[in-house]
Amino acid sequence: MAQHYQTSEPIIVGSGELFVAKFDEISNPANLTTTDEAKLVNIGAIEADAQIVIAKDRFDVRSANRKLLKVLSADTNVTFSCGIMTWVLDNLSKFLLNSSFTEDATTGEKKSVIGIDDTMPEVYLRFVHKKLDGGELVVNIYKAVFSGDLSVTFAERNATTTNYEFRALAFGDSYMEILETFPE
């Protein structure tokens, strides 16, 4: 029997860049304008990996005499997570926590005050991965909120990493899109 192989190179290696904007500052999340694109903030260097998880909540329909009859999908959960190793205090206030940020123009001192209100700002996420062939994979999550625990570890020999984990919220009938481009 002859073996058939793909003609493209499907191997993906490496992480990418994470861009975030406040959701209410984006005019059309499903089709960004150049003005919207200018509002995207590169969050910083990703320490190692970025991960997208698309999980289905399923439940079984069972019959006493016929056993498993059907598996139904109840909900979809989309999460994006990565560890950012560049420290930008303003990003914590703007995209992760409902907190205030101030910067003293005279001394340069920056301060983020984390409040007791636990509402998280809604954000638009874009993750861009450069493929080995020169193309890109672009993941756009239209609307999301920070859903992880904010944990910052100050270690002697490792870079301090802030873990970013976002959970996608429904935007119309979608959560996200994945676009793939190819070199010319």
Short mmCIF file of N, CA and C in Angstrom, two decimals:
data_model
loop_
_atom_site.label_atom_id
_atom_site.label_comp_id
_atom_site.label_asym_id
_atom_site.label_seq_id
_atom_site.Cartn_x
_atom_site.Cartn_y
_atom_site.Cartn_z
N MET A 1 0.84 -1.17 0.00
CA MET A 1 0.00 0.00 0.00
C MET A 1 0.89 1.24 0.00
N ALA A 2 0.59 2.17 -0.88
CA ALA A 2 1.37 3.40 -0.98
C ALA A 2 1.04 4.33 0.19
N GLN A 3 2.08 5.00 0.70
CA GLN A 3 1.85 5.96 1.77
C GLN A 3 1.73 7.35 1.16
N HIS A 4 0.81 8.11 1.69
CA HIS A 4 0.59 9.48 1.21
C HIS A 4 0.92 10.45 2.34
N TYR A 5 1.70 11.47 2.04
CA TYR A 5 2.12 12.44 3.02
C TYR A 5 1.62 13.82 2.62
N GLN A 6 1.45 14.67 3.62
CA GLN A 6 1.08 16.04 3.34
C GLN A 6 2.20 16.73 2.58
N THR A 7 1.84 17.65 1.72
CA THR A 7 2.86 18.39 0.99
C THR A 7 3.30 19.63 1.74
N SER A 8 2.54 20.07 2.74
CA SER A 8 2.92 21.24 3.53
C SER A 8 3.68 20.80 4.77
N GLU A 9 4.29 21.75 5.44
CA GLU A 9 5.02 21.47 6.67
C GLU A 9 4.14 21.86 7.86
N PRO A 10 3.44 20.90 8.48
CA PRO A 10 2.47 21.23 9.52
C PRO A 10 3.04 21.42 10.92
N ILE A 11 4.35 21.43 11.06
CA ILE A 11 4.95 21.52 12.39
C ILE A 11 4.97 22.98 12.85
N ILE A 12 4.50 23.19 14.08
CA ILE A 12 4.50 24.52 14.67
C ILE A 12 5.46 24.51 15.85
N VAL A 13 6.40 25.47 15.87
CA VAL A 13 7.40 25.53 16.93
C VAL A 13 7.43 26.96 17.48
N GLY A 14 7.49 27.09 18.79
CA GLY A 14 7.67 28.40 19.40
C GLY A 14 6.40 29.00 19.92
N SER A 15 6.55 30.13 20.58
CA SER A 15 5.42 30.83 21.17
C SER A 15 4.99 31.96 20.26
N GLY A 16 4.85 33.15 20.76
CA GLY A 16 4.40 34.26 19.94
C GLY A 16 4.28 35.53 20.73
N GLU A 17 3.49 36.45 20.23
CA GLU A 17 3.29 37.76 20.86
C GLU A 17 1.82 37.89 21.24
N LEU A 18 1.57 38.44 22.43
CA LEU A 18 0.21 38.65 22.91
C LEU A 18 -0.10 40.14 22.90
N PHE A 19 -1.20 40.49 22.24
CA PHE A 19 -1.67 41.88 22.18
C PHE A 19 -3.05 41.93 22.84
N VAL A 20 -3.30 42.99 23.60
CA VAL A 20 -4.57 43.14 24.32
C VAL A 20 -5.05 44.58 24.19
N ALA A 21 -6.36 44.74 24.13
CA ALA A 21 -6.99 46.07 24.17
C ALA A 21 -8.24 45.95 25.01
N LYS A 22 -8.66 47.05 25.60
CA LYS A 22 -9.94 47.04 26.31
C LYS A 22 -11.05 46.82 25.30
N PHE A 23 -11.96 45.91 25.63
CA PHE A 23 -13.03 45.53 24.72
C PHE A 23 -13.88 46.74 24.30
N ASP A 24 -14.20 47.60 25.24
CA ASP A 24 -15.08 48.73 24.92
C ASP A 24 -14.40 49.81 24.08
N GLU A 25 -13.09 49.68 23.83
CA GLU A 25 -12.38 50.62 22.97
C GLU A 25 -12.27 50.13 21.53
N ILE A 26 -12.73 48.90 21.27
CA ILE A 26 -12.68 48.31 19.93
C ILE A 26 -14.05 48.47 19.28
N SER A 27 -14.07 49.04 18.07
CA SER A 27 -15.36 49.32 17.43
C SER A 27 -16.02 48.07 16.86
N ASN A 28 -15.25 47.16 16.27
CA ASN A 28 -15.82 45.94 15.70
C ASN A 28 -14.84 44.77 15.91
N PRO A 29 -14.97 44.05 17.02
CA PRO A 29 -14.01 42.98 17.33
C PRO A 29 -13.88 41.91 16.24
N ALA A 30 -14.94 41.65 15.48
CA ALA A 30 -14.86 40.61 14.45
C ALA A 30 -14.16 41.08 13.18
N ASN A 31 -13.91 42.38 13.05
CA ASN A 31 -13.26 42.93 11.86
C ASN A 31 -12.56 44.23 12.25
N LEU A 32 -11.34 44.12 12.79
CA LEU A 32 -10.64 45.29 13.30
C LEU A 32 -10.30 46.29 12.21
N THR A 33 -10.49 47.56 12.54
CA THR A 33 -10.08 48.65 11.66
C THR A 33 -8.63 48.98 11.99
N THR A 34 -7.99 49.81 11.18
CA THR A 34 -6.62 50.24 11.48
C THR A 34 -6.58 51.05 12.77
N THR A 35 -7.65 51.78 13.06
CA THR A 35 -7.73 52.53 14.33
C THR A 35 -7.78 51.55 15.50
N ASP A 36 -8.55 50.47 15.37
CA ASP A 36 -8.61 49.45 16.41
C ASP A 36 -7.26 48.76 16.58
N GLU A 37 -6.61 48.46 15.48
CA GLU A 37 -5.30 47.79 15.53
C GLU A 37 -4.29 48.63 16.30
N ALA A 38 -4.37 49.95 16.16
CA ALA A 38 -3.44 50.84 16.86
C ALA A 38 -3.66 50.81 18.37
N LYS A 39 -4.81 50.39 18.83
CA LYS A 39 -5.12 50.33 20.26
C LYS A 39 -4.59 49.06 20.93
N LEU A 40 -4.16 48.07 20.14
CA LEU A 40 -3.64 46.83 20.70
C LEU A 40 -2.28 47.07 21.36
N VAL A 41 -2.13 46.58 22.59
CA VAL A 41 -0.89 46.75 23.36
C VAL A 41 -0.18 45.41 23.42
N ASN A 42 1.11 45.38 23.04
CA ASN A 42 1.91 44.17 23.19
C ASN A 42 2.23 44.03 24.67
N ILE A 43 1.76 42.94 25.27
CA ILE A 43 1.86 42.75 26.71
C ILE A 43 3.29 42.51 27.18
N GLY A 44 4.13 41.85 26.38
CA GLY A 44 5.51 41.64 26.79
C GLY A 44 6.02 40.28 26.36
N ALA A 45 7.22 39.98 26.81
CA ALA A 45 7.88 38.72 26.43
C ALA A 45 7.22 37.54 27.13
N ILE A 46 6.83 36.55 26.35
CA ILE A 46 6.25 35.33 26.91
C ILE A 46 7.39 34.43 27.37
N GLU A 47 7.34 34.01 28.63
CA GLU A 47 8.44 33.27 29.25
C GLU A 47 8.70 31.94 28.56
N ALA A 48 7.70 31.17 28.23
CA ALA A 48 7.94 29.87 27.61
C ALA A 48 6.83 29.53 26.62
N ASP A 49 5.68 29.22 27.13
CA ASP A 49 4.61 28.70 26.30
C ASP A 49 3.38 29.60 26.37
N ALA A 50 2.60 29.53 25.33
CA ALA A 50 1.25 30.09 25.34
C ALA A 50 0.33 28.92 25.00
N GLN A 51 -0.85 28.92 25.60
CA GLN A 51 -1.74 27.78 25.42
C GLN A 51 -3.17 28.24 25.22
N ILE A 52 -3.82 27.63 24.24
CA ILE A 52 -5.25 27.84 24.01
C ILE A 52 -5.92 26.50 24.27
N VAL A 53 -6.93 26.50 25.13
CA VAL A 53 -7.67 25.28 25.43
C VAL A 53 -9.13 25.53 25.06
N ILE A 54 -9.66 24.65 24.21
CA ILE A 54 -11.07 24.69 23.85
C ILE A 54 -11.67 23.41 24.40
N ALA A 55 -12.48 23.56 25.43
CA ALA A 55 -13.04 22.39 26.13
C ALA A 55 -14.56 22.40 26.01
N LYS A 56 -15.11 21.24 25.78
CA LYS A 56 -16.56 21.07 25.71
C LYS A 56 -17.06 20.43 27.00
N ASP A 57 -18.10 21.02 27.56
CA ASP A 57 -18.81 20.35 28.65
C ASP A 57 -19.83 19.44 27.99
N ARG A 58 -19.74 18.15 28.28
CA ARG A 58 -20.63 17.18 27.64
C ARG A 58 -21.41 16.42 28.70
N PHE A 59 -22.55 15.92 28.31
CA PHE A 59 -23.29 15.05 29.19
C PHE A 59 -23.86 13.89 28.38
N ASP A 60 -24.00 12.76 29.07
CA ASP A 60 -24.46 11.53 28.44
C ASP A 60 -25.98 11.41 28.55
N VAL A 61 -26.58 10.90 27.50
CA VAL A 61 -28.00 10.52 27.52
C VAL A 61 -28.01 9.00 27.56
N ARG A 62 -28.52 8.46 28.66
CA ARG A 62 -28.48 7.01 28.89
C ARG A 62 -29.88 6.45 29.04
N SER A 63 -29.98 5.22 28.63
CA SER A 63 -31.22 4.46 28.78
C SER A 63 -30.90 3.25 29.65
N ALA A 64 -31.83 2.88 30.49
CA ALA A 64 -31.60 1.72 31.36
C ALA A 64 -31.40 0.44 30.56
N ASN A 65 -32.10 0.30 29.45
CA ASN A 65 -31.98 -0.94 28.69
C ASN A 65 -31.05 -0.85 27.48
N ARG A 66 -30.75 0.34 27.00
CA ARG A 66 -29.90 0.46 25.80
C ARG A 66 -28.56 1.13 26.08
N LYS A 67 -28.30 1.51 27.30
CA LYS A 67 -27.04 2.13 27.74
C LYS A 67 -26.85 3.52 27.13
N LEU A 68 -25.66 3.84 26.67
CA LEU A 68 -25.35 5.18 26.16
C LEU A 68 -25.99 5.38 24.79
N LEU A 69 -26.87 6.35 24.70
CA LEU A 69 -27.57 6.62 23.45
C LEU A 69 -26.99 7.81 22.69
N LYS A 70 -26.52 8.80 23.43
CA LYS A 70 -26.05 10.01 22.77
C LYS A 70 -25.16 10.78 23.75
N VAL A 71 -24.23 11.54 23.21
CA VAL A 71 -23.42 12.46 23.99
C VAL A 71 -23.73 13.86 23.46
N LEU A 72 -24.21 14.73 24.34
CA LEU A 72 -24.59 16.08 23.95
C LEU A 72 -23.59 17.09 24.51
N SER A 73 -23.42 18.17 23.79
CA SER A 73 -22.55 19.25 24.23
C SER A 73 -23.39 20.29 24.95
N ALA A 74 -22.98 20.62 26.18
CA ALA A 74 -23.73 21.59 26.98
C ALA A 74 -23.15 22.99 26.85
N ASP A 75 -21.83 23.11 26.76
CA ASP A 75 -21.20 24.42 26.72
C ASP A 75 -19.78 24.28 26.20
N THR A 76 -19.23 25.39 25.74
CA THR A 76 -17.85 25.44 25.29
C THR A 76 -17.10 26.43 26.16
N ASN A 77 -15.91 26.05 26.61
CA ASN A 77 -15.06 26.94 27.39
C ASN A 77 -13.76 27.14 26.63
N VAL A 78 -13.41 28.40 26.37
CA VAL A 78 -12.18 28.73 25.67
C VAL A 78 -11.30 29.53 26.63
N THR A 79 -10.06 29.05 26.86
CA THR A 79 -9.13 29.79 27.70
C THR A 79 -7.81 29.98 26.96
N PHE A 80 -7.17 31.10 27.26
CA PHE A 80 -5.84 31.40 26.73
C PHE A 80 -4.96 31.70 27.93
N SER A 81 -3.78 31.08 27.98
CA SER A 81 -2.87 31.35 29.10
C SER A 81 -1.43 31.42 28.63
N CYS A 82 -0.65 32.21 29.35
CA CYS A 82 0.79 32.30 29.10
C CYS A 82 1.43 32.99 30.30
N GLY A 83 2.73 32.90 30.39
CA GLY A 83 3.47 33.59 31.44
C GLY A 83 4.26 34.73 30.83
N ILE A 84 4.01 35.94 31.31
CA ILE A 84 4.71 37.13 30.80
C ILE A 84 5.85 37.46 31.75
N MET A 85 7.06 37.60 31.21
CA MET A 85 8.21 37.83 32.07
C MET A 85 8.73 39.26 32.05
N THR A 86 8.09 40.14 31.29
CA THR A 86 8.48 41.55 31.34
C THR A 86 7.47 42.27 32.24
N TRP A 87 7.97 43.08 33.13
CA TRP A 87 7.15 43.71 34.16
C TRP A 87 6.65 45.07 33.68
N VAL A 88 5.34 45.19 33.51
CA VAL A 88 4.71 46.48 33.19
C VAL A 88 3.51 46.62 34.12
N LEU A 89 3.69 47.40 35.18
CA LEU A 89 2.68 47.53 36.22
C LEU A 89 1.35 48.04 35.65
N ASP A 90 1.40 48.93 34.70
CA ASP A 90 0.18 49.48 34.11
C ASP A 90 -0.68 48.39 33.46
N ASN A 91 -0.04 47.37 32.87
CA ASN A 91 -0.80 46.28 32.23
C ASN A 91 -1.64 45.50 33.24
N LEU A 92 -1.11 45.32 34.46
CA LEU A 92 -1.88 44.62 35.48
C LEU A 92 -3.17 45.37 35.77
N SER A 93 -3.07 46.68 35.90
CA SER A 93 -4.25 47.50 36.21
C SER A 93 -5.21 47.57 35.04
N LYS A 94 -4.67 47.68 33.86
CA LYS A 94 -5.50 47.93 32.68
C LYS A 94 -6.22 46.68 32.18
N PHE A 95 -5.55 45.54 32.19
CA PHE A 95 -6.09 44.36 31.52
C PHE A 95 -6.45 43.20 32.44
N LEU A 96 -5.91 43.17 33.66
CA LEU A 96 -6.14 42.01 34.51
C LEU A 96 -7.05 42.29 35.69
N LEU A 97 -6.86 43.40 36.33
CA LEU A 97 -7.55 43.66 37.58
C LEU A 97 -8.35 44.95 37.50
N ASN A 98 -9.39 45.02 38.28
CA ASN A 98 -10.12 46.27 38.42
C ASN A 98 -9.39 47.08 39.48
N SER A 99 -8.38 47.83 39.04
CA SER A 99 -7.56 48.57 39.98
C SER A 99 -7.21 49.92 39.36
N SER A 100 -6.60 50.76 40.17
CA SER A 100 -6.20 52.06 39.67
C SER A 100 -4.69 52.10 39.50
N PHE A 101 -4.26 52.92 38.56
CA PHE A 101 -2.83 53.06 38.28
C PHE A 101 -2.50 54.54 38.27
N THR A 102 -1.42 54.91 38.94
CA THR A 102 -0.95 56.30 38.89
C THR A 102 0.56 56.30 38.69
N GLU A 103 1.03 57.38 38.10
CA GLU A 103 2.47 57.57 37.92
C GLU A 103 2.79 59.01 38.27
N ASP A 104 3.73 59.19 39.17
CA ASP A 104 4.14 60.52 39.59
C ASP A 104 5.09 61.08 38.53
N ALA A 105 4.70 62.16 37.89
CA ALA A 105 5.51 62.74 36.81
C ALA A 105 6.84 63.27 37.32
N THR A 106 6.91 63.67 38.58
CA THR A 106 8.15 64.22 39.14
C THR A 106 9.13 63.12 39.51
N THR A 107 8.67 62.13 40.27
CA THR A 107 9.58 61.09 40.77
C THR A 107 9.64 59.87 39.87
N GLY A 108 8.64 59.69 39.01
CA GLY A 108 8.57 58.50 38.17
C GLY A 108 7.98 57.30 38.89
N GLU A 109 7.60 57.47 40.17
CA GLU A 109 7.03 56.37 40.93
C GLU A 109 5.69 55.94 40.34
N LYS A 110 5.52 54.62 40.22
CA LYS A 110 4.28 54.05 39.69
C LYS A 110 3.58 53.30 40.82
N LYS A 111 2.24 53.35 40.80
CA LYS A 111 1.49 52.67 41.84
C LYS A 111 0.21 52.09 41.25
N SER A 112 -0.03 50.81 41.57
CA SER A 112 -1.28 50.15 41.22
C SER A 112 -1.95 49.75 42.52
N VAL A 113 -3.19 50.21 42.70
CA VAL A 113 -3.95 49.89 43.90
C VAL A 113 -5.03 48.89 43.51
N ILE A 114 -4.95 47.71 44.09
CA ILE A 114 -5.90 46.65 43.79
C ILE A 114 -7.08 46.80 44.74
N GLY A 115 -8.25 47.03 44.17
CA GLY A 115 -9.44 47.26 44.96
C GLY A 115 -10.14 45.98 45.36
N ILE A 116 -11.20 46.12 46.16
CA ILE A 116 -11.95 44.96 46.62
C ILE A 116 -13.04 44.55 45.63
N ASP A 117 -13.37 45.41 44.68
CA ASP A 117 -14.34 45.06 43.65
C ASP A 117 -13.69 44.02 42.75
N ASP A 118 -14.33 42.86 42.61
CA ASP A 118 -13.69 41.77 41.86
C ASP A 118 -14.11 41.69 40.40
N THR A 119 -14.72 42.73 39.85
CA THR A 119 -15.04 42.69 38.43
C THR A 119 -13.77 42.87 37.62
N MET A 120 -13.67 42.13 36.56
CA MET A 120 -12.49 42.19 35.70
C MET A 120 -12.84 42.94 34.42
N PRO A 121 -11.90 43.72 33.90
CA PRO A 121 -12.19 44.42 32.65
C PRO A 121 -12.31 43.43 31.49
N GLU A 122 -13.24 43.69 30.58
CA GLU A 122 -13.37 42.87 29.38
C GLU A 122 -12.35 43.35 28.36
N VAL A 123 -11.68 42.39 27.71
CA VAL A 123 -10.60 42.72 26.79
C VAL A 123 -10.76 41.97 25.47
N TYR A 124 -10.09 42.48 24.47
CA TYR A 124 -9.92 41.82 23.17
C TYR A 124 -8.50 41.28 23.16
N LEU A 125 -8.31 40.01 22.75
CA LEU A 125 -6.97 39.40 22.71
C LEU A 125 -6.58 39.04 21.29
N ARG A 126 -5.31 39.25 20.99
CA ARG A 126 -4.74 38.75 19.73
C ARG A 126 -3.40 38.10 20.05
N PHE A 127 -3.25 36.85 19.62
CA PHE A 127 -1.99 36.13 19.77
C PHE A 127 -1.45 35.87 18.37
N VAL A 128 -0.19 36.25 18.14
CA VAL A 128 0.42 36.10 16.81
C VAL A 128 1.63 35.18 16.94
N HIS A 129 1.59 34.08 16.20
CA HIS A 129 2.68 33.12 16.15
C HIS A 129 3.32 33.16 14.77
N LYS A 130 4.64 33.33 14.71
CA LYS A 130 5.38 33.30 13.44
C LYS A 130 5.74 31.85 13.13
N LYS A 131 5.28 31.37 11.98
CA LYS A 131 5.55 29.98 11.59
C LYS A 131 6.96 29.86 11.00
N LEU A 132 7.47 28.65 10.96
CA LEU A 132 8.80 28.40 10.42
C LEU A 132 8.91 28.77 8.94
N ASP A 133 7.79 28.67 8.21
CA ASP A 133 7.82 28.97 6.78
C ASP A 133 7.67 30.46 6.47
N GLY A 134 7.56 31.30 7.51
CA GLY A 134 7.42 32.74 7.30
C GLY A 134 5.99 33.24 7.40
N GLY A 135 5.03 32.34 7.42
CA GLY A 135 3.64 32.74 7.58
C GLY A 135 3.32 32.97 9.05
N GLU A 136 2.06 33.19 9.34
CA GLU A 136 1.63 33.44 10.71
C GLU A 136 0.36 32.66 11.04
N LEU A 137 0.21 32.37 12.32
CA LEU A 137 -1.06 31.94 12.88
C LEU A 137 -1.51 33.07 13.79
N VAL A 138 -2.70 33.59 13.57
CA VAL A 138 -3.23 34.68 14.37
C VAL A 138 -4.51 34.19 15.04
N VAL A 139 -4.55 34.29 16.36
CA VAL A 139 -5.73 33.92 17.12
C VAL A 139 -6.33 35.21 17.67
N ASN A 140 -7.57 35.47 17.31
CA ASN A 140 -8.31 36.62 17.82
C ASN A 140 -9.42 36.12 18.73
N ILE A 141 -9.35 36.47 19.99
CA ILE A 141 -10.42 36.17 20.94
C ILE A 141 -11.15 37.49 21.13
N TYR A 142 -12.38 37.52 20.65
CA TYR A 142 -13.12 38.78 20.54
C TYR A 142 -13.38 39.45 21.88
N LYS A 143 -13.70 38.67 22.90
CA LYS A 143 -14.08 39.24 24.19
C LYS A 143 -13.68 38.24 25.27
N ALA A 144 -12.92 38.70 26.27
CA ALA A 144 -12.43 37.81 27.31
C ALA A 144 -12.26 38.57 28.62
N VAL A 145 -12.12 37.81 29.69
CA VAL A 145 -11.80 38.39 31.00
C VAL A 145 -10.68 37.58 31.63
N PHE A 146 -9.88 38.25 32.43
CA PHE A 146 -8.83 37.59 33.19
C PHE A 146 -9.51 36.62 34.14
N SER A 147 -9.06 35.36 34.16
CA SER A 147 -9.75 34.37 34.98
C SER A 147 -8.81 33.56 35.87
N GLY A 148 -7.54 33.85 35.81
CA GLY A 148 -6.61 33.08 36.62
C GLY A 148 -6.35 33.74 37.96
N ASP A 149 -5.49 33.15 38.72
CA ASP A 149 -5.02 33.76 39.96
C ASP A 149 -3.79 34.58 39.61
N LEU A 150 -3.71 35.78 40.14
CA LEU A 150 -2.54 36.60 39.89
C LEU A 150 -1.45 36.16 40.87
N SER A 151 -0.42 35.56 40.32
CA SER A 151 0.66 35.03 41.13
C SER A 151 1.98 35.55 40.57
N VAL A 152 2.75 36.20 41.42
CA VAL A 152 4.05 36.73 41.02
C VAL A 152 5.08 36.17 41.98
N THR A 153 6.04 35.41 41.47
CA THR A 153 7.06 34.81 42.30
C THR A 153 8.39 35.49 42.04
N PHE A 154 9.01 35.98 43.08
CA PHE A 154 10.32 36.61 42.98
C PHE A 154 11.35 35.56 43.35
N ALA A 155 12.01 35.00 42.34
CA ALA A 155 12.95 33.89 42.56
C ALA A 155 14.38 34.37 42.35
N GLU A 156 15.31 33.68 43.02
CA GLU A 156 16.71 34.08 42.97
C GLU A 156 17.32 33.96 41.57
N ARG A 157 17.03 32.88 40.87
CA ARG A 157 17.70 32.63 39.59
C ARG A 157 16.78 32.54 38.39
N ASN A 158 15.50 32.76 38.58
CA ASN A 158 14.56 32.70 37.46
C ASN A 158 13.88 34.05 37.29
N ALA A 159 13.55 34.35 36.04
CA ALA A 159 12.84 35.60 35.77
C ALA A 159 11.48 35.57 36.44
N THR A 160 11.07 36.70 36.98
CA THR A 160 9.74 36.80 37.57
C THR A 160 8.72 36.76 36.45
N THR A 161 7.76 35.88 36.58
CA THR A 161 6.75 35.69 35.55
C THR A 161 5.37 35.96 36.14
N THR A 162 4.57 36.74 35.40
CA THR A 162 3.18 36.97 35.77
C THR A 162 2.33 36.09 34.88
N ASN A 163 1.53 35.23 35.48
CA ASN A 163 0.70 34.32 34.70
C ASN A 163 -0.58 35.02 34.25
N TYR A 164 -0.78 35.04 32.98
CA TYR A 164 -1.98 35.61 32.38
C TYR A 164 -2.87 34.45 31.93
N GLU A 165 -4.10 34.43 32.41
CA GLU A 165 -5.07 33.44 31.94
C GLU A 165 -6.39 34.15 31.71
N PHE A 166 -6.88 34.02 30.49
CA PHE A 166 -8.12 34.67 30.11
C PHE A 166 -9.15 33.63 29.71
N ARG A 167 -10.39 33.93 29.99
CA ARG A 167 -11.50 33.06 29.57
C ARG A 167 -12.35 33.83 28.57
N ALA A 168 -12.59 33.22 27.43
CA ALA A 168 -13.36 33.87 26.38
C ALA A 168 -14.83 33.97 26.77
N LEU A 169 -15.42 35.10 26.43
CA LEU A 169 -16.85 35.32 26.59
C LEU A 169 -17.49 35.27 25.21
N ALA A 170 -18.75 34.90 25.15
CA ALA A 170 -19.44 34.84 23.85
C ALA A 170 -19.52 36.23 23.24
N PHE A 171 -19.25 36.30 21.95
CA PHE A 171 -19.42 37.52 21.18
C PHE A 171 -20.30 37.13 19.99
N GLY A 172 -21.58 37.48 20.07
CA GLY A 172 -22.52 36.97 19.08
C GLY A 172 -22.61 35.46 19.22
N ASP A 173 -22.33 34.73 18.14
CA ASP A 173 -22.36 33.27 18.21
C ASP A 173 -20.96 32.67 18.14
N SER A 174 -19.94 33.46 18.52
CA SER A 174 -18.55 33.02 18.41
C SER A 174 -17.77 33.37 19.68
N TYR A 175 -16.61 32.72 19.81
CA TYR A 175 -15.65 33.07 20.84
C TYR A 175 -14.36 33.62 20.22
N MET A 176 -13.94 33.00 19.13
CA MET A 176 -12.62 33.33 18.59
C MET A 176 -12.52 32.92 17.13
N GLU A 177 -11.42 33.36 16.51
CA GLU A 177 -11.09 32.93 15.16
C GLU A 177 -9.59 32.64 15.10
N ILE A 178 -9.22 31.74 14.21
CA ILE A 178 -7.81 31.44 13.96
C ILE A 178 -7.56 31.67 12.48
N LEU A 179 -6.61 32.56 12.18
CA LEU A 179 -6.26 32.87 10.80
C LEU A 179 -4.86 32.35 10.51
N GLU A 180 -4.67 31.77 9.34
CA GLU A 180 -3.34 31.30 8.95
C GLU A 180 -2.94 31.97 7.65
N THR A 181 -1.73 32.54 7.64
CA THR A 181 -1.21 33.14 6.42
C THR A 181 0.00 32.34 5.97
N PHE A 182 0.34 32.49 4.70
CA PHE A 182 1.43 31.74 4.10
C PHE A 182 2.40 32.71 3.42
N PRO A 183 3.68 32.36 3.38
CA PRO A 183 4.64 33.28 2.73
C PRO A 183 4.33 33.41 1.24
N GLU A 184 4.69 34.55 0.71
CA GLU A 184 4.41 34.79 -0.71
C GLU A 184 5.42 34.12 -1.60
#
